[in-house]
Amino acid sequence: MGATYLRSEVLRSFRNRRFLILSLAFPVVLYLTITGPNRHHSFDGVAFALYFMMGMAALGTMSSVISSGAVIAADRSGGWTRQMRITPLTTRSYFGAKVVCGYLRALLTIALLCLAGTAFGVRLSAVEWLTVLGLLLVGLVPFAVLGIVLGHVLSADSFAAAMGGIVTLFSLLGGVYAFQLATSGPLFQIMRALPSYWLVQAGKAAVGGGGWPAEGWIVIAAWTVVLTPLAVLVYRRDTNRV
Amino acid sequence: MSLTTRHRSADPTSAVVVERLTKHYGSVTAVDDVSFEVPEGQLLALLGPNGAGKSTTIDMVLGLARPDAGRVSLFGGSPAEAVSAGLVGGMLQTGSLVEYLSVRELVTMVASLYPHPLPVSEVLELSGTAAFADRRTNKLSGGQTQRVRFAIALVADSDLLLLDEPTAALDVESRREFWESMRAIAARGKTVIFATHYLEEADAYADRIVLLARGRIVADGSTTEIKAKVGGRTIRATLPDAGLAQLAVLTGVTTVDRQGDTVTLNCADSDLALRGLLDRFPAVHDIEIRGAGIEEAFIALTADDTTAERQEI
């Protein structure tokens, strides 16, 4: 991928200040206000400050990578996609740059929340911090692909609303908001089958330097494997329709 | 798979070969059995009224639309191959620009995608965008946006340039400047295809015109030939006793019509037709000669579906 092309996509992504600030501020503000009164509690077997840090990181980073789809939808709605398709730019580079921008926004969210977590007494070793980061980055892959899918099936106008609903659903069922919907039974099985659940669990999994259990890896891989051909399909349908 | 060296077709001088191209949208046939070849270095105008199939044809040449039947070859390869080799540049009719980037940043980005782009500063001058190069693309007027689209097409320095209604949204002065820049580009030996519904534009700047109406080619020839055909004059006169068949055979006359005592002669060459008319029918009087409007000419050329077959000139 050309550095100039990537740079222009990054500029475009980070110059949308209002969007960037709001999407960064929301999970951080939520974290600061809710962790304050709960900072001496524990939840799901770990300190509340750690659990909720991961919850808010999951919320913020899911939004970060899915919102790459909003840029794709805008390119499509405005006709810019057609202009790009008559240049030598490859499809891989086009989507690659969007995903990189999503991940850069996600890294910023993670950094802010880790700082906030540290302020509320979260103490992890360097290896544990790196494990948290690594698990989050891997766990976001299906959401990045989901963003590409949504970018092709939604218009620029409907994207924000649809993304809000989808992120809320993944958040509630994934345990982002630190309340127990279920600890056993079929609902719990559904929760454990969502990639957002494993994003939140990345904190707990990293303590002591471990990773997810096999189940977590399988869920992330399965969502990626199912969503990727779907992304290819909607992309093909979109290019044929013109 | 990339064409680093050009694949040449059997005819080494053809940049574009379009063969029996057809495209339907639902029950509408947007492009109907269109064939033409464009030699390298030619400036070709696709002329036609709105809905004639110009944009659809351009989309298929660029590989943006898939033909239902027929074939497009660019420099001997498929459109996709030519596009990925950077041999093609285009200016599409619609299309917003990327927000949050300045004009210079946007043109620089597009330049970076091509193997041998023109220097960005040169393109900004040539396209008339230098004056607002540091402005964000969402702060531009319609005419400025159109110039930026032109800059994007130019910076590729591609061998083939397709321009869909390039002067739409431009005022008269900008239009003149645009064509001056375009001539400079054509002088570098580039092949250019542009769509327009202005006869004057096609006449002034193209080497050749392909006239489209309702998805079909109704005429294909040099600008002088086309002008004679669509820009012909009409002679109206009072002549009660002449048969239409006798009038139709007069040199310079294409079609004739009668309403009461008044006959109407549509002419490719009204001078010759008038000489013949006065010669053969001395009784003719109240002669009126007027130039046919382009819209009338389009209608005349395409009025009867049975005669709308491609007319060789």
Tab-separated table of C-alpha atoms in Angstrom, chain A residues 5-240:
chain	number	residue	atom	x	y	z
A	5	TYR	CA	-2.475	6.994	-0.045
A	6	LEU	CA	-2.443	5.719	3.521
A	7	ARG	CA	-1.428	9.137	4.803
A	8	SER	CA	-4.343	10.819	3.050
A	9	GLU	CA	-6.813	8.317	4.496
A	10	VAL	CA	-5.360	8.847	7.985
A	11	LEU	CA	-5.545	12.642	7.574
A	12	ARG	CA	-9.118	12.350	6.454
A	13	SER	CA	-9.978	10.107	9.386
A	14	PHE	CA	-8.326	12.254	12.044
A	15	ARG	CA	-9.437	15.634	10.656
A	16	ASN	CA	-13.047	14.787	11.345
A	17	ARG	CA	-12.496	16.287	14.805
A	18	ARG	CA	-16.051	16.327	16.029
A	19	PHE	CA	-16.493	12.630	15.282
A	20	LEU	CA	-13.066	11.719	16.658
A	21	ILE	CA	-13.432	13.636	19.923
A	22	LEU	CA	-16.955	12.405	20.581
A	23	SER	CA	-16.057	8.779	19.871
A	24	LEU	CA	-12.967	9.008	22.110
A	25	ALA	CA	-14.658	10.944	24.897
A	26	PHE	CA	-17.745	8.766	25.299
A	27	PRO	CA	-16.130	5.593	26.740
A	28	VAL	CA	-13.560	7.579	28.740
A	29	VAL	CA	-16.149	9.827	30.394
A	30	LEU	CA	-18.348	6.825	31.101
A	31	TYR	CA	-15.359	5.034	32.636
A	32	LEU	CA	-14.384	7.933	34.858
A	33	THR	CA	-17.895	8.580	36.173
A	34	ILE	CA	-18.858	4.960	36.838
A	35	THR	CA	-15.520	3.630	38.113
A	36	GLY	CA	-15.221	6.411	40.722
A	37	PRO	CA	-17.905	5.120	43.126
A	38	ASN	CA	-17.141	1.458	42.317
A	39	ARG	CA	-13.374	1.509	42.460
A	40	HIS	CA	-13.098	-0.708	45.564
A	41	HIS	CA	-15.446	-3.364	44.215
A	42	SER	CA	-14.599	-6.366	42.166
A	43	PHE	CA	-16.606	-7.829	39.308
A	44	ASP	CA	-16.460	-11.159	37.484
A	45	GLY	CA	-13.469	-12.153	39.605
A	46	VAL	CA	-11.298	-9.087	38.875
A	47	ALA	CA	-11.097	-5.506	40.179
A	48	PHE	CA	-13.991	-3.388	38.893
A	49	ALA	CA	-11.517	-0.782	37.611
A	50	LEU	CA	-9.875	-3.420	35.394
A	51	TYR	CA	-13.105	-5.059	34.281
A	52	PHE	CA	-14.788	-1.788	33.364
A	53	MET	CA	-11.612	-0.495	31.696
A	54	MET	CA	-11.839	-3.470	29.362
A	55	GLY	CA	-15.574	-2.994	28.947
A	56	MET	CA	-15.163	0.599	27.856
A	57	ALA	CA	-12.140	-0.298	25.710
A	58	ALA	CA	-14.297	-2.912	23.978
A	59	LEU	CA	-17.083	-0.357	23.442
A	60	GLY	CA	-14.751	2.351	22.107
A	61	THR	CA	-12.651	0.101	19.893
A	62	MET	CA	-15.643	-1.738	18.401
A	63	SER	CA	-17.013	1.667	17.352
A	64	SER	CA	-13.579	2.735	16.070
A	65	VAL	CA	-13.110	-0.156	13.685
A	66	ILE	CA	-16.753	-0.493	12.602
A	67	SER	CA	-16.872	3.211	11.755
A	68	SER	CA	-14.353	2.597	8.957
A	69	GLY	CA	-17.447	1.336	7.193
A	70	ALA	CA	-18.973	4.807	7.469
A	71	VAL	CA	-16.151	6.150	5.284
A	72	ILE	CA	-16.721	3.341	2.779
A	73	ALA	CA	-20.459	4.136	2.735
A	74	ALA	CA	-19.683	7.830	2.207
A	75	ASP	CA	-17.286	7.009	-0.656
A	76	ARG	CA	-19.966	4.866	-2.254
A	77	SER	CA	-22.827	7.328	-1.775
A	78	GLY	CA	-20.813	10.238	-3.123
A	79	GLY	CA	-19.464	8.360	-6.139
A	80	TRP	CA	-15.827	8.549	-5.029
A	81	THR	CA	-15.618	4.738	-5.099
A	82	ARG	CA	-16.169	4.853	-8.855
A	83	GLN	CA	-13.361	7.382	-9.250
A	84	MET	CA	-11.021	5.164	-7.212
A	85	ARG	CA	-11.963	2.114	-9.234
A	86	ILE	CA	-10.567	3.676	-12.408
A	87	THR	CA	-7.171	4.195	-10.768
A	88	PRO	CA	-4.579	1.420	-10.305
A	89	LEU	CA	-5.384	1.360	-6.567
A	90	THR	CA	-6.069	-2.242	-5.580
A	91	THR	CA	-9.151	-3.265	-3.640
A	92	ARG	CA	-6.851	-4.686	-0.978
A	93	SER	CA	-5.118	-1.322	-0.477
A	94	TYR	CA	-8.397	0.569	-0.442
A	95	PHE	CA	-9.862	-1.607	2.326
A	96	GLY	CA	-6.473	-1.988	4.019
A	97	ALA	CA	-6.204	1.761	4.525
A	98	LYS	CA	-9.711	1.973	5.975
A	99	VAL	CA	-8.940	-0.823	8.440
A	100	VAL	CA	-5.624	0.772	9.431
A	101	CYS	CA	-7.453	4.046	10.179
A	102	GLY	CA	-9.972	2.148	12.320
A	103	TYR	CA	-7.171	0.469	14.236
A	104	LEU	CA	-5.358	3.784	14.775
A	105	ARG	CA	-8.494	5.251	16.310
A	106	ALA	CA	-8.832	2.064	18.393
A	107	LEU	CA	-5.239	2.421	19.662
A	108	LEU	CA	-5.976	5.963	20.761
A	109	THR	CA	-9.046	4.761	22.665
A	110	ILE	CA	-7.056	1.969	24.307
A	111	ALA	CA	-4.279	4.358	25.337
A	112	LEU	CA	-6.738	6.795	26.942
A	113	LEU	CA	-8.564	4.057	28.816
A	114	CYS	CA	-5.353	2.445	30.040
A	115	LEU	CA	-4.310	5.840	31.417
A	116	ALA	CA	-7.690	6.246	33.072
A	117	GLY	CA	-7.466	2.692	34.426
A	118	THR	CA	-4.049	3.382	35.876
A	119	ALA	CA	-5.472	6.448	37.595
A	120	PHE	CA	-8.026	4.170	39.287
A	121	GLY	CA	-5.389	1.730	40.500
A	122	VAL	CA	-5.176	-0.814	37.669
A	123	ARG	CA	-1.674	-2.246	37.927
A	124	LEU	CA	-0.471	-4.681	35.308
A	125	SER	CA	3.013	-5.842	34.365
A	126	ALA	CA	4.439	-4.884	30.974
A	127	VAL	CA	3.719	-8.393	29.694
A	128	GLU	CA	0.123	-8.161	30.909
A	129	TRP	CA	-0.397	-4.750	29.278
A	130	LEU	CA	0.995	-6.089	26.009
A	131	THR	CA	-1.226	-9.153	26.266
A	132	VAL	CA	-4.285	-6.942	26.789
A	133	LEU	CA	-3.288	-4.906	23.742
A	134	GLY	CA	-2.597	-7.961	21.620
A	135	LEU	CA	-5.861	-9.667	22.521
A	136	LEU	CA	-7.841	-6.504	21.805
A	137	LEU	CA	-6.221	-6.059	18.401
A	138	VAL	CA	-6.946	-9.671	17.448
A	139	GLY	CA	-10.451	-9.553	18.908
A	140	LEU	CA	-11.262	-6.504	16.760
A	141	VAL	CA	-10.639	-8.305	13.473
A	142	PRO	CA	-14.248	-9.543	13.059
A	143	PHE	CA	-15.516	-6.025	13.829
A	144	ALA	CA	-13.246	-4.528	11.184
A	145	VAL	CA	-14.682	-6.985	8.662
A	146	LEU	CA	-18.195	-6.191	9.923
A	147	GLY	CA	-17.478	-2.515	9.231
A	148	ILE	CA	-16.613	-3.341	5.615
A	149	VAL	CA	-19.828	-5.371	5.269
A	150	LEU	CA	-21.964	-2.570	6.731
A	151	GLY	CA	-20.184	-0.004	4.560
A	152	HIS	CA	-21.534	-1.816	1.514
A	153	VAL	CA	-25.081	-2.525	2.636
A	154	LEU	CA	-25.858	0.791	4.338
A	155	SER	CA	-26.022	4.307	2.964
A	156	ALA	CA	-23.931	7.078	4.484
A	157	ASP	CA	-27.098	8.499	6.047
A	158	SER	CA	-28.240	5.338	7.797
A	159	PHE	CA	-24.805	4.173	8.899
A	160	ALA	CA	-24.568	5.991	12.229
A	161	ALA	CA	-27.972	4.803	13.424
A	162	ALA	CA	-27.357	1.203	12.383
A	163	MET	CA	-23.900	1.189	13.938
A	164	GLY	CA	-25.292	2.584	17.203
A	165	GLY	CA	-27.785	-0.269	17.423
A	166	ILE	CA	-25.282	-2.955	16.517
A	167	VAL	CA	-22.614	-1.730	18.937
A	168	THR	CA	-25.194	-1.458	21.737
A	169	LEU	CA	-26.350	-5.030	21.150
A	170	PHE	CA	-22.794	-6.407	21.102
A	171	SER	CA	-21.987	-4.315	24.188
A	172	LEU	CA	-24.959	-5.396	26.287
A	173	LEU	CA	-24.547	-9.071	25.455
A	174	GLY	CA	-20.765	-8.897	25.680
A	175	GLY	CA	-20.854	-7.627	29.264
A	176	VAL	CA	-19.371	-4.234	28.395
A	177	TYR	CA	-21.503	-2.384	30.958
A	178	ALA	CA	-20.459	-4.574	33.895
A	179	PHE	CA	-23.754	-6.075	34.810
A	180	GLN	CA	-24.517	-9.749	34.727
A	181	LEU	CA	-27.208	-10.621	32.201
A	182	ALA	CA	-26.656	-14.310	32.847
A	183	THR	CA	-24.015	-16.530	34.398
A	184	SER	CA	-25.353	-19.791	33.040
A	185	GLY	CA	-27.994	-21.089	30.674
A	186	PRO	CA	-28.661	-20.467	26.987
A	187	LEU	CA	-28.304	-16.651	27.195
A	188	PHE	CA	-24.882	-17.091	28.729
A	189	GLN	CA	-23.954	-19.454	25.895
A	190	ILE	CA	-25.050	-16.808	23.379
A	191	MET	CA	-22.993	-14.159	25.195
A	192	ARG	CA	-19.912	-16.386	25.103
A	193	ALA	CA	-20.371	-16.876	21.361
A	194	LEU	CA	-19.948	-13.130	20.702
A	195	PRO	CA	-16.569	-11.568	19.909
A	196	SER	CA	-17.445	-8.575	22.120
A	197	TYR	CA	-17.590	-10.899	25.158
A	198	TRP	CA	-14.018	-11.949	24.515
A	199	LEU	CA	-12.859	-8.358	24.030
A	200	VAL	CA	-14.105	-7.638	27.560
A	201	GLN	CA	-12.590	-10.880	28.858
A	202	ALA	CA	-9.173	-9.890	27.451
A	203	GLY	CA	-8.381	-8.091	30.746
A	204	LYS	CA	-9.145	-11.048	32.931
A	205	ALA	CA	-7.350	-13.369	30.512
A	206	ALA	CA	-4.217	-11.210	30.535
A	207	VAL	CA	-3.826	-11.182	34.298
A	208	GLY	CA	-0.938	-13.510	35.024
A	209	GLY	CA	0.161	-13.299	31.385
A	210	GLY	CA	-2.225	-15.839	29.910
A	211	GLY	CA	-4.560	-15.472	26.967
A	212	TRP	CA	-8.098	-16.474	26.122
A	213	PRO	CA	-9.126	-20.082	26.600
A	214	ALA	CA	-9.483	-22.019	23.344
A	215	GLU	CA	-13.171	-21.049	23.239
A	216	GLY	CA	-12.277	-17.374	22.896
A	217	TRP	CA	-9.919	-17.934	19.998
A	218	ILE	CA	-12.487	-20.148	18.267
A	219	VAL	CA	-15.238	-17.511	18.599
A	220	ILE	CA	-13.023	-14.755	17.162
A	221	ALA	CA	-11.846	-17.000	14.341
A	222	ALA	CA	-15.358	-18.233	13.549
A	223	TRP	CA	-16.813	-14.712	13.287
A	224	THR	CA	-13.926	-13.693	11.047
A	225	VAL	CA	-14.325	-16.757	8.848
A	226	VAL	CA	-18.074	-16.183	8.469
A	227	LEU	CA	-17.922	-12.416	7.912
A	228	THR	CA	-15.034	-12.346	5.421
A	229	PRO	CA	-16.816	-14.124	2.535
A	230	LEU	CA	-19.839	-11.955	3.302
A	231	ALA	CA	-17.663	-8.854	2.863
A	232	VAL	CA	-16.374	-10.215	-0.441
A	233	LEU	CA	-19.946	-10.958	-1.517
A	234	VAL	CA	-21.339	-7.492	-0.749
A	235	TYR	CA	-18.310	-5.886	-2.377
A	236	ARG	CA	-18.833	-7.924	-5.571
A	237	ARG	CA	-22.547	-7.184	-5.608
A	238	ASP	CA	-21.784	-3.481	-5.202
A	239	THR	CA	-19.276	-3.343	-8.072
A	240	ASN	CA	-21.559	-5.293	-10.401
